Amino acid sequence: MPKHLTDAQVAHFREHGYVFPLRAMDAAEADRYRQLIENYEATIGEDANRSLKIKGHLAYPALVELGRNPRILDAVEDLIGPNILLFGASLFAKNARNPSYVSWHQDSAYFGLTPHEEVTAWVGFTHADAENGCLRVLPGSHTGPDRRHVETFAADNMLAKGQTLTGIDDSLAVEMPLAAGEFSLHHERTAHCSLPNRSHGRRIGFAYFFIPTHVKPLKGRHRATLVRGVDEYGHWDADVLPAYDLDPAAMAQLRGAWGQYKDGETRQVADMAP
């Protein structure tokens, strides 16, 4: 029996590639995470979107612990099994009345994983709806291959390379609104996007990237954190976890992973030779 999801929700994920809304925490706790992000911005003096990417959870022990939230992991376990690695996390914050957007893309394009069994948990630190640019998905798109993305590097695109899928029928999109403290799950091959924030308030979400322990990187060795069960495979080295807020050792790993990704060293799967 599923731990958190119903049988119907599991079936929906298998068929359509996503499920929502699910509850991780109450609104007051979600607001504390929002404050954490905004305190980080006050400390470093810039938009957190510029740095809390790929391994953004390594900035704070509290963000690592959120990646171990039992409600989130119970739902993830219902989809990928009891042995779970957290290999990354990224912030997506949209300011009020701002043109920033996320183009249609697949997470699998640059994750470089085999087999494709990653599940992304998108956690709302604020509410997310149609007005402020909630996540939108293309149902069933996870059943196809890795699609070729055009790297636009568009100024208002929140993705590092502005990677964009072309030929998407936007009329088929399903919006996934969430209340603060709720989360959604989507498969790494599920095409998704989000529109600009047209509201007068900020929209903040944190995406966690989970894999079963048998999944491995396509090339080389990388780092991840075992958050549930046992790792009988050893495909990943251990993350340098923060002992305290903004721990220099963990922040160095965060910056290294983000720099490798955004500076072009990470190639999309569709371009890799089989």
Short mmCIF file of C-alpha atoms in Angstrom, two decimals:
data_model
loop_
_atom_site.label_atom_id
_atom_site.label_comp_id
_atom_site.label_asym_id
_atom_site.label_seq_id
_atom_site.Cartn_x
_atom_site.Cartn_y
_atom_site.Cartn_z
CA MET A 1 0.00 0.00 0.00
CA PRO A 2 1.22 3.55 -0.72
CA LYS A 3 2.50 5.52 2.28
CA HIS A 4 1.28 8.96 1.25
CA LEU A 5 -0.26 8.83 -2.21
CA THR A 6 -3.49 7.03 -3.02
CA ASP A 7 -3.53 4.26 -5.60
CA ALA A 8 -5.30 6.69 -7.94
CA GLN A 9 -2.55 9.31 -7.49
CA VAL A 10 0.15 6.76 -8.22
CA ALA A 11 -1.71 5.66 -11.35
CA HIS A 12 -2.14 9.29 -12.42
CA PHE A 13 1.59 9.91 -12.05
CA ARG A 14 2.43 6.81 -14.07
CA GLU A 15 0.08 7.84 -16.88
CA HIS A 16 0.41 11.61 -16.91
CA GLY A 17 3.81 12.30 -15.30
CA TYR A 18 2.72 14.51 -12.41
CA VAL A 19 0.59 14.68 -9.26
CA PHE A 20 -0.55 17.59 -7.03
CA PRO A 21 -1.39 19.10 -4.60
CA LEU A 22 0.28 17.37 -1.67
CA ARG A 23 0.91 18.82 1.79
CA ALA A 24 4.47 19.06 3.19
CA MET A 25 3.97 21.59 6.00
CA ASP A 26 1.63 24.30 7.20
CA ALA A 27 1.62 27.85 5.86
CA ALA A 28 3.45 29.26 8.89
CA GLU A 29 6.37 26.87 8.41
CA ALA A 30 6.44 27.63 4.69
CA ASP A 31 6.70 31.32 5.54
CA ARG A 32 9.75 30.61 7.71
CA TYR A 33 11.44 29.12 4.64
CA ARG A 34 10.47 32.21 2.67
CA GLN A 35 12.11 34.34 5.35
CA LEU A 36 15.22 32.14 5.17
CA ILE A 37 15.51 32.85 1.44
CA GLU A 38 14.99 36.57 1.91
CA ASN A 39 17.51 36.69 4.77
CA TYR A 40 20.00 34.97 2.46
CA GLU A 41 19.41 37.68 -0.13
CA ALA A 42 19.93 40.39 2.48
CA THR A 43 23.19 38.72 3.53
CA ILE A 44 24.69 38.27 0.06
CA GLY A 45 23.16 41.39 -1.47
CA GLU A 46 21.64 39.81 -4.59
CA ASP A 47 18.70 37.81 -5.90
CA ALA A 48 18.88 34.24 -4.57
CA ASN A 49 18.00 32.93 -8.05
CA ARG A 50 21.56 33.76 -9.06
CA SER A 51 23.13 31.23 -6.70
CA LEU A 52 20.73 28.78 -5.02
CA LYS A 53 20.69 26.45 -8.00
CA ILE A 54 21.53 22.79 -8.75
CA LYS A 55 22.63 22.17 -5.14
CA GLY A 56 20.92 25.15 -3.54
CA HIS A 57 19.95 23.15 -0.45
CA LEU A 58 23.62 23.07 0.63
CA ALA A 59 23.43 26.70 1.77
CA TYR A 60 21.46 25.86 4.93
CA PRO A 61 20.96 22.81 7.15
CA ALA A 62 17.25 23.73 7.22
CA LEU A 63 17.02 23.29 3.44
CA VAL A 64 18.77 19.93 3.67
CA GLU A 65 16.28 18.87 6.35
CA LEU A 66 13.37 19.92 4.17
CA GLY A 67 14.74 17.47 1.61
CA ARG A 68 14.23 14.81 4.32
CA ASN A 69 10.67 15.88 5.12
CA PRO A 70 8.80 12.60 5.78
CA ARG A 71 5.67 13.70 3.93
CA ILE A 72 7.69 14.49 0.82
CA LEU A 73 9.77 11.30 1.06
CA ASP A 74 6.72 9.12 1.69
CA ALA A 75 5.19 10.40 -1.55
CA VAL A 76 8.47 10.00 -3.45
CA GLU A 77 8.88 6.48 -2.06
CA ASP A 78 5.45 5.56 -3.42
CA LEU A 79 6.84 6.31 -6.88
CA ILE A 80 10.49 5.21 -6.85
CA GLY A 81 10.89 2.88 -3.88
CA PRO A 82 12.40 3.05 -0.37
CA ASN A 83 16.06 3.79 -1.21
CA ILE A 84 16.27 7.46 -2.14
CA LEU A 85 19.07 9.88 -2.99
CA LEU A 86 18.73 13.66 -3.09
CA PHE A 87 21.14 14.80 -5.77
CA GLY A 88 20.14 18.45 -6.10
CA ALA A 89 17.75 21.32 -5.50
CA SER A 90 17.05 24.70 -7.07
CA LEU A 91 15.24 27.87 -6.04
CA PHE A 92 12.65 29.46 -8.33
CA ALA A 93 11.56 32.87 -7.03
CA LYS A 94 9.59 35.36 -9.12
CA ASN A 95 9.28 38.95 -8.03
CA ALA A 96 5.99 40.81 -8.28
CA ARG A 97 5.07 42.25 -11.69
CA ASN A 98 8.20 40.76 -13.21
CA PRO A 99 8.72 39.39 -16.74
CA SER A 100 10.81 36.39 -15.65
CA TYR A 101 9.50 33.04 -16.85
CA VAL A 102 10.52 29.41 -17.27
CA SER A 103 10.30 28.04 -20.81
CA TRP A 104 8.98 24.61 -21.76
CA HIS A 105 11.68 22.06 -20.91
CA GLN A 106 12.41 18.60 -19.52
CA ASP A 107 14.53 18.25 -16.37
CA SER A 108 16.06 15.15 -17.94
CA ALA A 109 17.77 17.24 -20.63
CA TYR A 110 20.72 18.16 -18.40
CA PHE A 111 20.43 15.91 -15.36
CA GLY A 112 22.51 13.26 -17.14
CA LEU A 113 20.95 10.24 -15.38
CA THR A 114 20.39 6.63 -16.34
CA PRO A 115 17.80 5.19 -16.15
CA HIS A 116 15.27 8.05 -16.24
CA GLU A 117 13.54 7.62 -12.89
CA GLU A 118 14.12 11.00 -11.22
CA VAL A 119 11.18 12.71 -9.49
CA THR A 120 11.13 16.46 -8.80
CA ALA A 121 9.28 17.75 -5.73
CA TRP A 122 8.36 21.44 -6.18
CA VAL A 123 7.66 22.91 -2.72
CA GLY A 124 5.77 26.18 -2.33
CA PHE A 125 7.23 28.64 0.19
CA THR A 126 4.42 30.96 -0.94
CA HIS A 127 1.21 30.13 -2.75
CA ALA A 128 1.51 29.61 -6.49
CA ASP A 129 -1.37 30.21 -8.89
CA ALA A 130 -2.12 31.24 -12.46
CA GLU A 131 -1.64 34.94 -11.69
CA ASN A 132 1.80 34.64 -10.09
CA GLY A 133 3.18 32.01 -12.46
CA CYS A 134 2.57 28.51 -11.07
CA LEU A 135 4.08 25.40 -12.63
CA ARG A 136 2.43 24.13 -15.84
CA VAL A 137 2.91 20.63 -17.25
CA LEU A 138 2.25 18.76 -20.49
CA PRO A 139 0.44 15.54 -19.52
CA GLY A 140 1.95 12.33 -20.84
CA SER A 141 5.11 13.98 -22.18
CA HIS A 142 7.25 11.84 -19.85
CA THR A 143 6.56 8.74 -21.95
CA GLY A 144 8.54 9.99 -24.94
CA PRO A 145 12.29 10.36 -25.54
CA ASP A 146 14.68 13.09 -24.44
CA ARG A 147 13.78 16.00 -26.66
CA ARG A 148 16.25 18.41 -28.23
CA HIS A 149 16.23 21.81 -26.50
CA VAL A 150 17.18 25.09 -28.15
CA GLU A 151 19.53 27.06 -25.89
CA THR A 152 18.22 30.62 -26.22
CA PHE A 153 19.97 32.29 -23.25
CA ALA A 154 16.99 34.69 -23.24
CA ALA A 155 17.37 37.47 -20.69
CA ASP A 156 14.11 36.87 -18.81
CA ASN A 157 14.30 33.07 -18.92
CA MET A 158 15.06 31.70 -15.44
CA LEU A 159 16.78 28.59 -16.82
CA ALA A 160 20.57 28.83 -16.99
CA LYS A 161 20.78 28.28 -20.74
CA GLY A 162 17.28 29.44 -21.63
CA GLN A 163 16.73 25.88 -22.82
CA THR A 164 13.44 25.67 -24.69
CA LEU A 165 11.35 22.97 -26.31
CA THR A 166 9.74 24.03 -29.57
CA GLY A 167 6.52 22.72 -31.10
CA ILE A 168 4.64 22.43 -27.79
CA ASP A 169 0.86 22.83 -28.02
CA ASP A 170 0.35 25.27 -25.17
CA SER A 171 -3.39 24.63 -25.15
CA LEU A 172 -2.68 21.17 -23.67
CA ALA A 173 -0.91 22.62 -20.61
CA VAL A 174 -2.25 21.82 -17.13
CA GLU A 175 -1.63 24.36 -14.38
CA MET A 176 -0.58 23.09 -10.94
CA PRO A 177 -1.57 25.73 -8.35
CA LEU A 178 -0.35 25.19 -4.81
CA ALA A 179 -1.03 26.75 -1.43
CA ALA A 180 1.97 27.71 0.70
CA GLY A 181 3.42 24.54 2.19
CA GLU A 182 2.07 22.26 -0.52
CA PHE A 183 4.16 20.45 -3.13
CA SER A 184 3.79 18.81 -6.50
CA LEU A 185 5.68 15.90 -8.05
CA HIS A 186 6.69 15.47 -11.68
CA HIS A 187 8.79 13.01 -13.65
CA GLU A 188 12.08 14.30 -15.04
CA ARG A 189 10.86 13.84 -18.62
CA THR A 190 7.57 15.67 -18.03
CA ALA A 191 7.69 18.87 -20.08
CA HIS A 192 6.88 21.86 -17.87
CA CYS A 193 7.10 25.64 -17.77
CA SER A 194 5.78 28.67 -15.88
CA LEU A 195 4.60 32.11 -16.94
CA PRO A 196 5.61 35.52 -15.50
CA ASN A 197 4.33 36.74 -12.16
CA ARG A 198 1.56 39.26 -12.89
CA SER A 199 0.58 39.65 -9.21
CA HIS A 200 1.63 42.21 -6.61
CA GLY A 201 3.29 39.58 -4.39
CA ARG A 202 6.36 37.39 -4.66
CA ARG A 203 6.16 33.70 -5.66
CA ILE A 204 8.83 31.40 -4.20
CA GLY A 205 9.29 27.66 -4.67
CA PHE A 206 12.12 25.22 -4.04
CA ALA A 207 12.54 22.16 -6.26
CA TYR A 208 14.15 18.98 -4.89
CA PHE A 209 15.54 16.30 -7.21
CA PHE A 210 15.20 12.69 -6.02
CA ILE A 211 16.38 9.41 -7.55
CA PRO A 212 16.34 5.74 -6.53
CA THR A 213 19.82 4.59 -5.55
CA HIS A 214 20.29 2.38 -8.61
CA VAL A 215 20.22 5.44 -10.89
CA LYS A 216 23.70 6.63 -11.86
CA PRO A 217 25.30 9.56 -13.70
CA LEU A 218 25.81 9.08 -17.43
CA LYS A 219 29.37 10.34 -17.13
CA GLY A 220 31.85 10.48 -14.25
CA ARG A 221 31.12 10.53 -10.55
CA HIS A 222 28.97 13.17 -8.89
CA ARG A 223 27.64 13.87 -5.40
CA ALA A 224 24.34 13.16 -3.70
CA THR A 225 22.87 12.59 -0.23
CA LEU A 226 21.11 9.43 0.92
CA VAL A 227 17.87 10.67 2.49
CA ARG A 228 16.07 7.34 2.99
CA GLY A 229 16.90 3.65 3.00
CA VAL A 230 20.25 2.17 1.99
CA ASP A 231 22.57 2.69 -0.97
CA GLU A 232 23.66 -0.73 -2.21
CA TYR A 233 25.15 0.61 -5.45
CA GLY A 234 27.63 3.39 -4.58
CA HIS A 235 27.26 5.27 -7.87
CA TRP A 236 27.50 8.64 -6.07
CA ASP A 237 29.97 10.27 -3.70
CA ALA A 238 28.57 11.93 -0.60
CA ASP A 239 27.64 15.61 -0.61
CA VAL A 240 29.51 17.98 1.67
CA LEU A 241 26.57 18.90 3.90
CA PRO A 242 26.48 22.22 5.77
CA ALA A 243 27.31 22.01 9.47
CA TYR A 244 25.81 25.49 9.90
CA ASP A 245 24.29 28.26 7.80
CA LEU A 246 26.45 29.23 4.81
CA ASP A 247 29.13 26.71 5.77
CA PRO A 248 32.10 27.56 3.48
CA ALA A 249 32.82 23.92 2.57
CA ALA A 250 29.23 23.23 1.51
CA MET A 251 28.98 26.60 -0.25
CA ALA A 252 32.09 25.77 -2.28
CA GLN A 253 30.42 22.58 -3.51
CA LEU A 254 27.23 24.51 -4.30
CA ARG A 255 29.14 27.11 -6.32
CA GLY A 256 31.15 24.45 -8.14
CA ALA A 257 28.09 22.47 -9.20
CA TRP A 258 26.21 25.58 -10.33
CA GLY A 259 29.22 26.95 -12.18
CA GLN A 260 29.77 23.69 -14.06
CA TYR A 261 26.12 23.65 -15.08
CA LYS A 262 25.60 27.26 -16.13
CA ASP A 263 28.98 27.75 -17.80
CA GLY A 264 28.29 25.15 -20.43
CA GLU A 265 30.23 22.15 -19.18
CA THR A 266 26.99 20.16 -18.78
CA ARG A 267 25.67 18.94 -22.12
CA GLN A 268 22.07 17.99 -22.80
CA VAL A 269 21.34 14.28 -23.06
CA ALA A 270 19.93 14.58 -26.59
CA ASP A 271 23.39 15.66 -27.80
CA MET A 272 25.30 12.81 -26.18
CA ALA A 273 26.46 9.89 -28.26
CA PRO A 274 24.80 6.61 -27.21
#
